[in-house]
Coordinates of C-alpha atoms in Angstrom, one line a residue:
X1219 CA 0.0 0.0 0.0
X1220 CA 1.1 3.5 -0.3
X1221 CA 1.5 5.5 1.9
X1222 CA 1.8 9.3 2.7
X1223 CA 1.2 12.4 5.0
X1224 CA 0.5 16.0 4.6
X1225 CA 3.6 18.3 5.7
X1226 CA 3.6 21.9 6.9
X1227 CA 6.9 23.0 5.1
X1228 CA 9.1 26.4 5.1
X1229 CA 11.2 27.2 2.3
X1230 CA 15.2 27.5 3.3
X1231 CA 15.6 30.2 1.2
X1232 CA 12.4 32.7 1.2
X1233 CA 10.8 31.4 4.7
X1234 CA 7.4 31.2 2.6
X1235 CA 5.6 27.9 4.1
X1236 CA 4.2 25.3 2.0
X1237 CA 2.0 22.5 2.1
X1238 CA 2.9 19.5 0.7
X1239 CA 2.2 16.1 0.2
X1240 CA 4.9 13.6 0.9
X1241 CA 5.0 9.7 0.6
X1242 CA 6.5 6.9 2.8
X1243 CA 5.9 4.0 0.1
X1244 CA 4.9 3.6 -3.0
X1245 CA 3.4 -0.1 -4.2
X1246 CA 3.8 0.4 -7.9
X1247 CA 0.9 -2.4 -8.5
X1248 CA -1.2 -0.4 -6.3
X1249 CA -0.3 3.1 -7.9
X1250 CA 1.0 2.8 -11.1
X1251 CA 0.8 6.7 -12.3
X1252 CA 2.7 7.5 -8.6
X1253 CA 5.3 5.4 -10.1
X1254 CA 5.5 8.1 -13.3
X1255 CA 5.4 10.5 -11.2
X1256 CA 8.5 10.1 -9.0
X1257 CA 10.4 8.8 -12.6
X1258 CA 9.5 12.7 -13.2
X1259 CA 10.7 14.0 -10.7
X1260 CA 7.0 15.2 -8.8
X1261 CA 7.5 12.7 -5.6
X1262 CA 9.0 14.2 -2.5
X1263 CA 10.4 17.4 -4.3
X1264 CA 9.7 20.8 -2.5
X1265 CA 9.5 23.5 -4.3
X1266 CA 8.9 26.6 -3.3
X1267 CA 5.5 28.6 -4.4
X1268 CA 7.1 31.4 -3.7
X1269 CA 10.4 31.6 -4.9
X1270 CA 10.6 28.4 -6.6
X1271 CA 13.2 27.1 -5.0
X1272 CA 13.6 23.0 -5.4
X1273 CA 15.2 20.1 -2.9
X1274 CA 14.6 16.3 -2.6
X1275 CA 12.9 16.1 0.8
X1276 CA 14.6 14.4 4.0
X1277 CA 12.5 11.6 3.9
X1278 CA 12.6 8.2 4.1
X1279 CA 10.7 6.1 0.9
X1280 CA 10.2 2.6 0.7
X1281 CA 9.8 1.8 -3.2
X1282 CA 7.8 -2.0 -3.7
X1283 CA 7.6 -3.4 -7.1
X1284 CA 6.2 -7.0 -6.8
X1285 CA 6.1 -7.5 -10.7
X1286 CA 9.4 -7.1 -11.0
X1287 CA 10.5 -8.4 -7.6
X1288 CA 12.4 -5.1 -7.0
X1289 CA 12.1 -3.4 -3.5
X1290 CA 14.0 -0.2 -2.9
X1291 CA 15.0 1.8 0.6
X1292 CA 15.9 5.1 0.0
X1293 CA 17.3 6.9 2.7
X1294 CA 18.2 10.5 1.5
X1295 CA 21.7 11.2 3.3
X1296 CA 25.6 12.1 2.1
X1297 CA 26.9 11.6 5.7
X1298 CA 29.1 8.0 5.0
X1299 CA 28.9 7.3 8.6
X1300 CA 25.2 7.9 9.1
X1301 CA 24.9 5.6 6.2
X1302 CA 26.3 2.6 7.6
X1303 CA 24.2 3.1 10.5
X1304 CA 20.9 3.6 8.6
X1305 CA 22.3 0.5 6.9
X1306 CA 22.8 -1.2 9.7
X1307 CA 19.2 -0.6 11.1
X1308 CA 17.5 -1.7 8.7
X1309 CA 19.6 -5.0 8.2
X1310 CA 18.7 -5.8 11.9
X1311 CA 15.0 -4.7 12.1
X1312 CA 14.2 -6.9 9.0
X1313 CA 16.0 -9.8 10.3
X1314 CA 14.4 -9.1 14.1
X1315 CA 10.8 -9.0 12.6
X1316 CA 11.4 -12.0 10.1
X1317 CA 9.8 -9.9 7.5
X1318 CA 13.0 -11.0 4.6
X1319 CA 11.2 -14.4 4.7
X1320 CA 8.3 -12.3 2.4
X1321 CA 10.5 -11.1 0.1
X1322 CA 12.1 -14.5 -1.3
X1323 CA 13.1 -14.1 -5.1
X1324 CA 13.3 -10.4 -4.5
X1325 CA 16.3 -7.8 -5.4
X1326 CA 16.4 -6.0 -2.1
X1327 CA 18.3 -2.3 -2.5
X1328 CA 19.5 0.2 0.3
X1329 CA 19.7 3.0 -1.1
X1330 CA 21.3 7.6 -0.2
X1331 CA 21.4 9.1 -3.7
X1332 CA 18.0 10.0 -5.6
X1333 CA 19.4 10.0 -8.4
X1334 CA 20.8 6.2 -7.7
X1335 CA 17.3 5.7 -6.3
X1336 CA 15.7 6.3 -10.0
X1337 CA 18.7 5.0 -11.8
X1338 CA 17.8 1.0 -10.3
X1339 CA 14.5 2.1 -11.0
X1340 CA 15.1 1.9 -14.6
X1341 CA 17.5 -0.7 -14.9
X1342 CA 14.8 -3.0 -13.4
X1343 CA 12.4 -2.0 -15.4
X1344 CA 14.7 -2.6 -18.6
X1345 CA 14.6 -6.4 -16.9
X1346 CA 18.0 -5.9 -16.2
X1347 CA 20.6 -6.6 -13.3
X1348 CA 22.3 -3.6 -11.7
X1349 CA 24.9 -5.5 -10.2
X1350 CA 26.2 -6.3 -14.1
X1351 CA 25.9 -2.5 -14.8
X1352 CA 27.5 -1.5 -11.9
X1353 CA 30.3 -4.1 -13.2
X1354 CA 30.0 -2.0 -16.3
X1355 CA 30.3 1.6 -15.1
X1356 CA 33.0 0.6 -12.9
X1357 CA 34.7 -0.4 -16.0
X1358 CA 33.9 2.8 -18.1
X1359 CA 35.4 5.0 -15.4
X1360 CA 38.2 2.7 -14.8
X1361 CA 39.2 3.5 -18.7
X1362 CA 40.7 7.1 -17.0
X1363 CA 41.5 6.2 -13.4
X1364 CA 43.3 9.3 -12.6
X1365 CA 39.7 10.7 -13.2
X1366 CA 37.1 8.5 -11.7
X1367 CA 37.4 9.8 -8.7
X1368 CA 35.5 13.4 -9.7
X1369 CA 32.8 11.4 -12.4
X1370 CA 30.1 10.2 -12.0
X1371 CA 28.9 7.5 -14.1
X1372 CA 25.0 6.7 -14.4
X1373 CA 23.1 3.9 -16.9
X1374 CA 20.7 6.1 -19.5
X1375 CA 18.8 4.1 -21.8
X1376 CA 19.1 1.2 -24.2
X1377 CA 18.5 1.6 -27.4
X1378 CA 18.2 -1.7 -29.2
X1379 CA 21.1 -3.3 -28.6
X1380 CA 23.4 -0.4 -27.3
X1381 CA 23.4 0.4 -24.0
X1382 CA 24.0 4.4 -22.9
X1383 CA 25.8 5.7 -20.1
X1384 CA 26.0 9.1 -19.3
X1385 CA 29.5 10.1 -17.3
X1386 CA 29.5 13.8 -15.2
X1387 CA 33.1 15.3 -15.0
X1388 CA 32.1 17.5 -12.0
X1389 CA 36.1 19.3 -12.2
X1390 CA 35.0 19.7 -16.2
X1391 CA 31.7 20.5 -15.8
X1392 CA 30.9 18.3 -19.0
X1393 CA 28.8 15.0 -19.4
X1394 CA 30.0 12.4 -22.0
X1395 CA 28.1 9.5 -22.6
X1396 CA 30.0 5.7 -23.2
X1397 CA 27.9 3.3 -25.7
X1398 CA 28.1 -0.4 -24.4
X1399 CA 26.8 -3.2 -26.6
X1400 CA 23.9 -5.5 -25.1
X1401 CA 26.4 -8.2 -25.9
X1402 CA 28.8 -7.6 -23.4
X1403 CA 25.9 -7.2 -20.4
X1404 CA 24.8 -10.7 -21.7
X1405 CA 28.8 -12.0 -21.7
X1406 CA 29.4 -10.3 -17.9
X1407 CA 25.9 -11.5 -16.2
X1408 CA 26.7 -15.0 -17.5
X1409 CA 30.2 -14.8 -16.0
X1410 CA 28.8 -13.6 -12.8
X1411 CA 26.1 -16.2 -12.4
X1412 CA 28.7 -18.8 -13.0
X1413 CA 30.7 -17.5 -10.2
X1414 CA 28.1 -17.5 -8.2
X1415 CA 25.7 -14.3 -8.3
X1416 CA 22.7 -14.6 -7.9
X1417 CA 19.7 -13.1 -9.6
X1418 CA 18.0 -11.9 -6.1
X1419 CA 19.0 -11.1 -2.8
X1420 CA 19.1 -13.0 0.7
X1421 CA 19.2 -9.5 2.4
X1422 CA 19.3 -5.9 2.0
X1423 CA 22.0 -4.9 -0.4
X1424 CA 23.9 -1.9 -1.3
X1425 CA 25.0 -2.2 -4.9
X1426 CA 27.2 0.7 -5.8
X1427 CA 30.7 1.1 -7.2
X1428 CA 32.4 0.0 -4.3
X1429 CA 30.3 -3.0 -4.9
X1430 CA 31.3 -4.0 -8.4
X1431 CA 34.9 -3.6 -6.9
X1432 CA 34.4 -6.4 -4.9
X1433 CA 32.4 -8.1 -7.3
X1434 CA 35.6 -8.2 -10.2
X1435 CA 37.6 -9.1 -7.1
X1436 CA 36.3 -12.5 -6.5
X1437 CA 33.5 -11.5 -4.0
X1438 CA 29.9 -12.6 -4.9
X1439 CA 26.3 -13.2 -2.9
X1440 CA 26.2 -16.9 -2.6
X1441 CA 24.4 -17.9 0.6

C-alpha cells in the first residue's frame, strides 16, 4: 500500500511555508501513475511557491515493485557514517521481525542518492541486473582512473542493442556519454552467475561502485 502524509513545510531560502504532500511508500501495482510520477521528478520534491526554490525532501521512501521483484530503501543522506548506521538498522530490524522471509526471489536495495534511487528504477524495469551494470560503469570510469574519482557514471537508456551511459566530469563541468553493446551485459551477467551471483537477494544490499569492486575481485552473494 502506499502510503503518505500531509507536511507543513518552510522554504530554506524565502521562509514562505508550504503545504505539501509527501509519501513513505509507494506499491507500484497499487499506484502505477505515482510510479510516473517520481520517474518525473513530482514525488517528495519541494519546491517553493514562492520563490521556486527545489530540494529532494529528508525523507525516508520505501519503493515495492512485486512484478518485478524489485524493492527499494531510500534513505536520502551524504553523511558515509550515518549511512552505515541507517544500513545497519534496517539490516537488523528486517531480520528481528522475520519480515526477509516475504520477500524471497526479490532484489532488495539500500539505497542515499535520488538519483541512484531512479537510476535502479530503470535498470529494473529494462529487466535488467544492476549489479552487471554497476560491473560496467565501474569499468567505463576505470578506462581514466586518474579521473574517476571526480565522475560520476550513471546507466541512461538502451537503445536496441546499445546500452547508454551518461559520465558527469564535476572538475569539467561536462557530461560524455560511453555506448556499451547489449552483448557484453549478456557476456558479464553469465560470467557472474557462474561465479556465483545470484539473480536476487538474501538480504538488504547496497549495490554501488564499491560494490562491483568487490564483485571483479572474487566477491559474490552466494548464501
Amino acid at each position: 500500500m502506499s502510503i503518505n502524509n500531509k507536511q507543513n513545510v518552510r522554504c530554506p531560502k524565502c521562509g514562505q511555508l508550504n503545504d505539501i504532500t509527501v509519501w513513505n511508500s509507494i506499491t507500484v501495482k497499487d499506484s502505477p501513475d505515482l510510479k510516473e510520477d517520481l520517474l518525473k521528478g513530482r514525488v517528495n520534491i519541494f519546491r517553493c511557491s514562492v520563490c521556486a526554490h527545489t530540494a529532494i525532501m529528508p525523507t525516508p521512501l520505501l519503493y515495492n515493485d512485486e512484478d518485478k521483484k524489485l524493492m527499494i530503501s531510500f534513505s536520502p543522506c551524504d553523511d558515509p557514517l550515518k549511512k552505515d548506521k541507517l544500513y545497519s538498522e534496517i539490516k537488523s530490524s528486517s531480520k528481528a521481525s522475520g519480515e526477509l522471509k516475504r520477500f524471497e526471489g526479490y532484489n532488495l536495495r539500500f539505497v542515499t542518492d535520488f538519483n541512484a534511487f531512479l537510476e535502479k528504477i530503470l535498470i529494473f524495469d529494462l529487466d535488467l541486473n544492476d549489479k552487471v551494470i554497476e560491473v560496467i560503469k565501474f569499468m567505463i570510469l576505470s578506462q581514466e582512473i586518474e579521473k574517476s574519482n571526480r565522475r560520476v557514471c550513471r546507466f541512461g537508456k538502451m537503445d536496441g542493442g546499445v546500452m547508454e551511459f551518461m559520465i558527469h566530469d564535476s572538475e569539467e563541468n561536462q557530461i560524455y556519454t560511453s555506448q556499451v553493446p547489449k552483448e557484453t551485459y549478456d557476456t558479464l551477467w553469465k560470467s557472474l552467475r557462474d561465479s556465483g551471483v545470484k539473480p536476487y537477494s538474501f538480504d538488504w544490499e547496497i549495490v554501488d561502485g564499491a560494490y562491483a569492486g568487490r564483485l571483479l575481485n572474487g566477491f559474490n552473494n552466494n548464501k
